[in-house]
Coordinates of C-alpha atoms and ligand atoms in Angstrom, one line a residue:
M1 CA -24.5 -20.8 6.7
A2 CA -23.2 -23.7 8.7
Q3 CA -25.3 -24.6 11.7
F4 CA -23.6 -25.8 14.9
Q5 CA -25.0 -27.8 17.8
S6 CA -26.5 -25.6 20.5
S7 CA -25.6 -26.9 24.0
T8 CA -29.0 -26.0 25.3
C9 CA -31.0 -27.5 22.4
E10 CA -29.1 -30.7 22.1
I11 CA -26.2 -32.5 23.7
P12 CA -23.0 -31.7 21.9
N13 CA -20.4 -34.3 21.1
A14 CA -17.4 -33.5 23.3
K15 CA -14.0 -34.5 22.0
A16 CA -10.7 -35.0 23.8
I17 CA -9.1 -32.0 22.1
P18 CA -11.4 -29.0 22.4
S19 CA -12.7 -27.9 19.0
H20 CA -13.0 -24.3 20.1
I21 CA -10.8 -22.5 22.7
A22 CA -11.7 -18.9 23.7
I23 CA -9.2 -16.9 25.7
I24 CA -9.2 -13.7 27.7
M25 CA -5.6 -12.6 27.3
D26 CA -5.1 -10.7 30.6
G27 CA -2.2 -9.6 32.6
N28 CA -0.1 -7.6 30.1
G29 CA 0.0 -4.5 32.3
R30 CA 1.1 -6.4 35.4
W31 CA 3.7 -8.3 33.4
A32 CA 5.2 -4.9 32.4
K33 CA 4.8 -3.4 35.9
Q34 CA 6.8 -6.3 37.4
R35 CA 9.7 -5.3 35.1
M36 CA 9.3 -1.5 35.7
L37 CA 8.3 -1.2 32.0
P38 CA 5.4 0.9 30.7
R39 CA 2.1 -1.1 30.3
I40 CA 2.4 -0.9 26.5
A41 CA 5.5 -3.1 26.7
G42 CA 3.3 -5.8 28.1
H43 CA 0.9 -5.5 25.2
Q44 CA 3.8 -5.6 22.8
R45 CA 5.1 -8.8 24.4
G46 CA 1.6 -10.3 24.4
V47 CA 1.7 -10.5 20.6
K48 CA 4.4 -13.2 20.9
S49 CA 2.0 -15.3 23.1
V50 CA -0.7 -14.9 20.4
R51 CA 1.7 -16.2 17.8
N52 CA 2.7 -19.2 20.0
T53 CA -0.8 -20.0 21.0
V54 CA -2.1 -20.0 17.4
R55 CA 0.8 -22.3 16.3
H56 CA 0.3 -24.7 19.2
C57 CA -3.5 -24.9 18.6
V58 CA -2.8 -25.8 14.9
E59 CA -0.3 -28.5 16.0
I60 CA -2.7 -30.2 18.4
G61 CA -5.7 -30.0 16.1
V62 CA -7.9 -27.2 17.7
E63 CA -10.2 -26.0 15.0
Y64 CA -11.3 -22.6 16.3
L65 CA -9.3 -20.2 18.5
T66 CA -10.9 -16.9 19.7
L67 CA -8.9 -14.3 21.5
F68 CA -10.3 -11.3 23.4
A69 CA -8.1 -8.4 22.5
F70 CA -10.2 -5.3 23.3
S71 CA -13.5 -5.2 25.2
S72 CA -16.3 -2.7 24.7
E73 CA -15.3 -1.4 28.2
N74 CA -11.6 -0.9 27.4
W75 CA -12.3 2.5 25.9
R76 CA -12.4 3.6 29.5
R77 CA -8.6 3.3 29.7
P78 CA -6.2 6.2 29.3
K79 CA -6.4 7.6 25.7
D80 CA -2.7 6.9 25.1
E81 CA -3.1 3.2 26.0
V82 CA -6.2 2.9 23.8
S83 CA -4.5 4.4 20.8
F84 CA -1.4 2.3 21.3
L85 CA -3.6 -0.9 21.3
M86 CA -5.2 0.2 18.0
T87 CA -1.8 0.8 16.4
L88 CA -0.5 -2.5 17.7
F89 CA -3.5 -4.3 16.3
Y90 CA -2.9 -2.7 12.9
S91 CA 0.8 -3.3 12.8
A92 CA 0.6 -6.9 14.1
L93 CA -2.2 -7.8 11.6
D94 CA -0.4 -6.0 8.7
R95 CA 2.8 -7.9 9.5
E96 CA 1.3 -11.4 10.1
I97 CA -1.4 -11.6 7.5
D98 CA 0.8 -13.1 4.8
Q99 CA 1.9 -15.9 7.2
I100 CA -1.7 -16.4 8.4
H101 CA -2.8 -16.9 4.9
K102 CA 0.2 -19.1 4.0
D103 CA -0.6 -21.3 7.0
N104 CA -4.2 -21.8 5.6
L105 CA -5.8 -20.0 8.6
R106 CA -9.2 -18.4 8.3
F107 CA -9.0 -15.0 10.0
R108 CA -12.1 -13.3 11.5
V109 CA -12.8 -10.3 13.8
I110 CA -15.9 -10.0 16.0
G111 CA -17.0 -6.8 17.6
D112 CA -18.4 -3.4 16.7
L113 CA -15.9 -2.1 14.1
A114 CA -17.8 1.2 13.7
P115 CA -15.5 3.3 16.0
F116 CA -12.3 2.0 14.4
N117 CA -10.4 4.2 12.0
A118 CA -11.0 3.5 8.3
K119 CA -7.5 2.1 7.7
L120 CA -7.8 -0.5 10.4
A121 CA -11.3 -1.4 9.4
T122 CA -10.2 -1.9 5.8
L123 CA -7.2 -4.0 6.8
I124 CA -9.5 -6.3 8.8
K125 CA -12.0 -6.6 6.0
E126 CA -9.3 -7.4 3.5
A127 CA -7.7 -10.0 5.8
E128 CA -11.1 -11.7 6.3
L129 CA -11.9 -11.8 2.6
R130 CA -8.4 -13.0 1.7
T131 CA -8.5 -15.9 4.2
A132 CA -12.2 -16.7 3.9
G133 CA -11.7 -19.8 1.8
N134 CA -8.9 -21.3 3.9
T135 CA -9.6 -24.6 5.5
G136 CA -7.3 -24.6 8.6
L137 CA -7.9 -23.2 12.0
T138 CA -10.3 -20.3 12.3
F139 CA -8.6 -17.6 14.2
T140 CA -10.9 -14.9 15.6
I141 CA -9.9 -11.7 17.4
A142 CA -12.6 -10.1 19.5
A143 CA -12.1 -6.3 19.2
N144 CA -14.5 -3.7 20.7
Y145 CA -16.5 -6.8 21.6
G146 CA -19.0 -7.1 24.4
G147 CA -21.3 -10.1 25.0
R148 CA -24.2 -7.8 25.7
W149 CA -23.6 -5.9 22.5
D150 CA -23.5 -9.2 20.6
I151 CA -26.9 -10.3 21.9
L152 CA -28.5 -6.9 21.3
Q153 CA -27.1 -6.5 17.8
A154 CA -28.4 -10.1 17.0
A155 CA -31.9 -9.2 18.3
K156 CA -32.0 -6.0 16.3
R157 CA -30.9 -7.6 13.1
M158 CA -33.2 -10.5 13.5
L159 CA -36.2 -8.3 14.1
N160 CA -35.2 -6.1 11.2
D161 CA -35.2 -9.2 8.9
H162 CA -38.3 -10.8 10.6
P163 CA -40.6 -8.1 12.1
E164 CA -43.2 -10.9 12.6
L165 CA -41.0 -12.4 15.3
A166 CA -41.5 -9.4 17.6
G167 CA -44.3 -11.3 19.3
G168 CA -42.1 -14.3 20.1
F169 CA -38.9 -16.0 19.1
D170 CA -36.6 -18.7 20.4
E171 CA -32.9 -19.6 20.4
C172 CA -32.9 -21.0 16.9
H173 CA -34.2 -17.7 15.5
L174 CA -31.6 -15.6 17.3
S175 CA -28.4 -17.6 17.2
P176 CA -27.8 -17.3 13.5
Y177 CA -27.5 -13.5 14.1
L178 CA -24.8 -13.8 16.8
S179 CA -21.4 -12.7 15.7
M180 CA -19.9 -16.2 16.1
N181 CA -22.5 -17.9 14.0
Y182 CA -19.6 -19.5 12.0
A183 CA -18.2 -21.4 14.9
P184 CA -19.4 -24.0 17.5
E185 CA -19.7 -22.8 21.1
P186 CA -16.3 -22.8 22.9
D187 CA -15.4 -26.1 24.6
L188 CA -12.7 -24.5 26.7
F189 CA -12.5 -20.9 28.1
I190 CA -9.1 -19.8 29.5
R191 CA -8.4 -16.6 31.4
T192 CA -4.9 -15.7 32.2
G193 CA -3.8 -13.1 34.7
G194 CA -5.5 -14.5 37.8
E195 CA -8.9 -12.8 37.6
Q196 CA -11.9 -15.1 37.8
R197 CA -14.5 -13.3 35.7
I198 CA -16.0 -13.2 32.2
S199 CA -15.7 -9.4 31.7
N200 CA -18.5 -9.3 29.1
F201 CA -16.8 -11.8 26.8
L202 CA -18.9 -14.4 24.9
L203 CA -21.9 -14.4 27.4
W204 CA -24.3 -16.4 25.2
Q205 CA -21.8 -18.8 23.8
L206 CA -20.1 -19.7 27.1
A207 CA -23.3 -21.3 28.5
Y208 CA -21.7 -24.8 28.8
T209 CA -18.1 -24.0 28.2
E210 CA -15.5 -25.4 30.7
L211 CA -13.9 -22.5 32.5
Y212 CA -10.1 -22.5 33.3
F213 CA -8.4 -19.7 35.2
T214 CA -4.6 -19.4 35.6
D215 CA -2.4 -16.9 37.4
T216 CA 0.1 -17.0 34.5
L217 CA 0.2 -13.5 32.9
W218 CA -0.6 -13.4 29.2
P219 CA 3.0 -12.6 28.0
D220 CA 4.2 -15.7 29.9
F221 CA 1.5 -18.0 28.5
D222 CA 3.3 -20.6 26.4
S223 CA 2.6 -24.0 24.9
T224 CA 3.2 -25.7 28.3
A225 CA 0.6 -23.4 29.9
L226 CA -1.8 -24.2 27.1
D227 CA -1.3 -28.0 27.5
L228 CA -2.0 -27.6 31.3
A229 CA -5.3 -25.9 30.5
I230 CA -6.2 -28.7 28.0
A231 CA -5.2 -31.4 30.6
S232 CA -7.6 -29.8 33.1
Y233 CA -10.3 -29.7 30.4
Q234 CA -9.8 -33.4 29.7
A235 CA -10.3 -34.3 33.4
R236 CA -13.7 -32.6 33.4
E237 CA -17.0 -34.5 33.1
R238 CA -19.2 -32.5 30.7
R239 CA -22.7 -33.4 31.8
F240 CA -24.8 -30.8 30.0
G241 CA -27.4 -31.1 32.6
R242 CA -27.4 -34.9 32.9
T243 CA -26.2 -37.1 35.8
S244 CA -22.9 -38.9 35.9
E245 CA -24.7 -42.2 35.8
Q246 CA -26.4 -41.3 32.6
L247 CA -23.1 -40.3 31.1
L248 CA -21.6 -43.7 32.0
A249 CA -24.5 -45.5 30.5
T250 CA -24.1 -43.6 27.2
P251 CA -22.1 -45.7 24.6
Ligands
IPE1 C1 -4.9 -7.5 28.8 O1 -4.0 -7.0 29.7 C2 -4.9 -6.7 27.5 C3 -6.1 -5.9 27.3 C4 -7.1 -5.8 28.1 C5 -6.1 -5.0 26.1 P1 -4.3 -5.8 30.7 O2 -3.8 -4.6 30.0 O3 -5.7 -5.9 31.2 O4 -3.3 -6.2 31.9 P2 -3.5 -6.0 33.4 O5 -4.8 -6.7 33.7 O6 -3.6 -4.5 33.7 O7 -2.3 -6.6 34.0
IPE2 C1 -10.7 -8.2 29.7 O1 -9.6 -7.7 30.4 C2 -10.6 -7.8 28.2 C3 -9.5 -8.2 27.4 C4 -8.6 -9.1 27.8 C5 -9.5 -7.7 26.1 P1 -9.7 -6.5 31.3 O2 -8.4 -6.3 32.0 O3 -10.2 -5.3 30.6 O4 -10.8 -6.9 32.3 P2 -11.3 -6.4 33.8 O5 -11.4 -4.9 33.6 O6 -10.1 -6.7 34.7 O7 -12.5 -7.1 34.1
MG3 MG1 -6.6 -6.7 32.8

């Protein structure tokens, strides 16, 4: 298993183009409401933004893109909307997977797949297996994902494998069990739709991620909007706990 730098154990090398971008795709419902359309029309339109975002990330050399599609709290939504989102996930993945594979992308899903129907779970597993050897961008969908769930499942699996750690363990023991163990921590976090919160996304992994919030609704998020987020990222000073002076003195 590849090991990645931990922002709290060592100082990561920050590059001009973020290696890993994580996005909360928010605002689909409001996009639809503004047009007097049902909320599901916003979700449908959001798929186009997903496609554009993946393409643009490939073009500019982003290596990992992680999109929050369904949170562990989104089950609280009306039944009809939840089942529409599941159907949409299935149909979009079924339709796009050939192209994803052709484009050399590695597809992954993080989250608790247990409550998903067998057909969707099988499609996800097949897509992951089929694209596992690809060497292009790693495209992750977070579905039925919660940051707290992730930390808890990691602790449970770690202690199952290593009962002797019950008396004490550290970050290096736990992090290989987190669901994003195959990716570096996100450099840039983007949330569309105007809300400024994490909503139980990658709680552990966002420790030193640069946060960017935009009022743009997800269905309107295009390559120009992504470039703006990256420009904001490039203007940040990533100190990882150090002072500005120390950074300037580092070759
Ligand atoms: C994000 O858009 C999509 C999901 C959470 C599945 P929303 O559906 O949350 O849209 P708003 O926030 O109601 O506008
Ligand atoms: C966060 O959006 C989850 C996803 C985009 C999948 P929500 O719309 O569910 O978040 P809250 O409820 O406004 O925090
Ligand atoms: Mg929302």
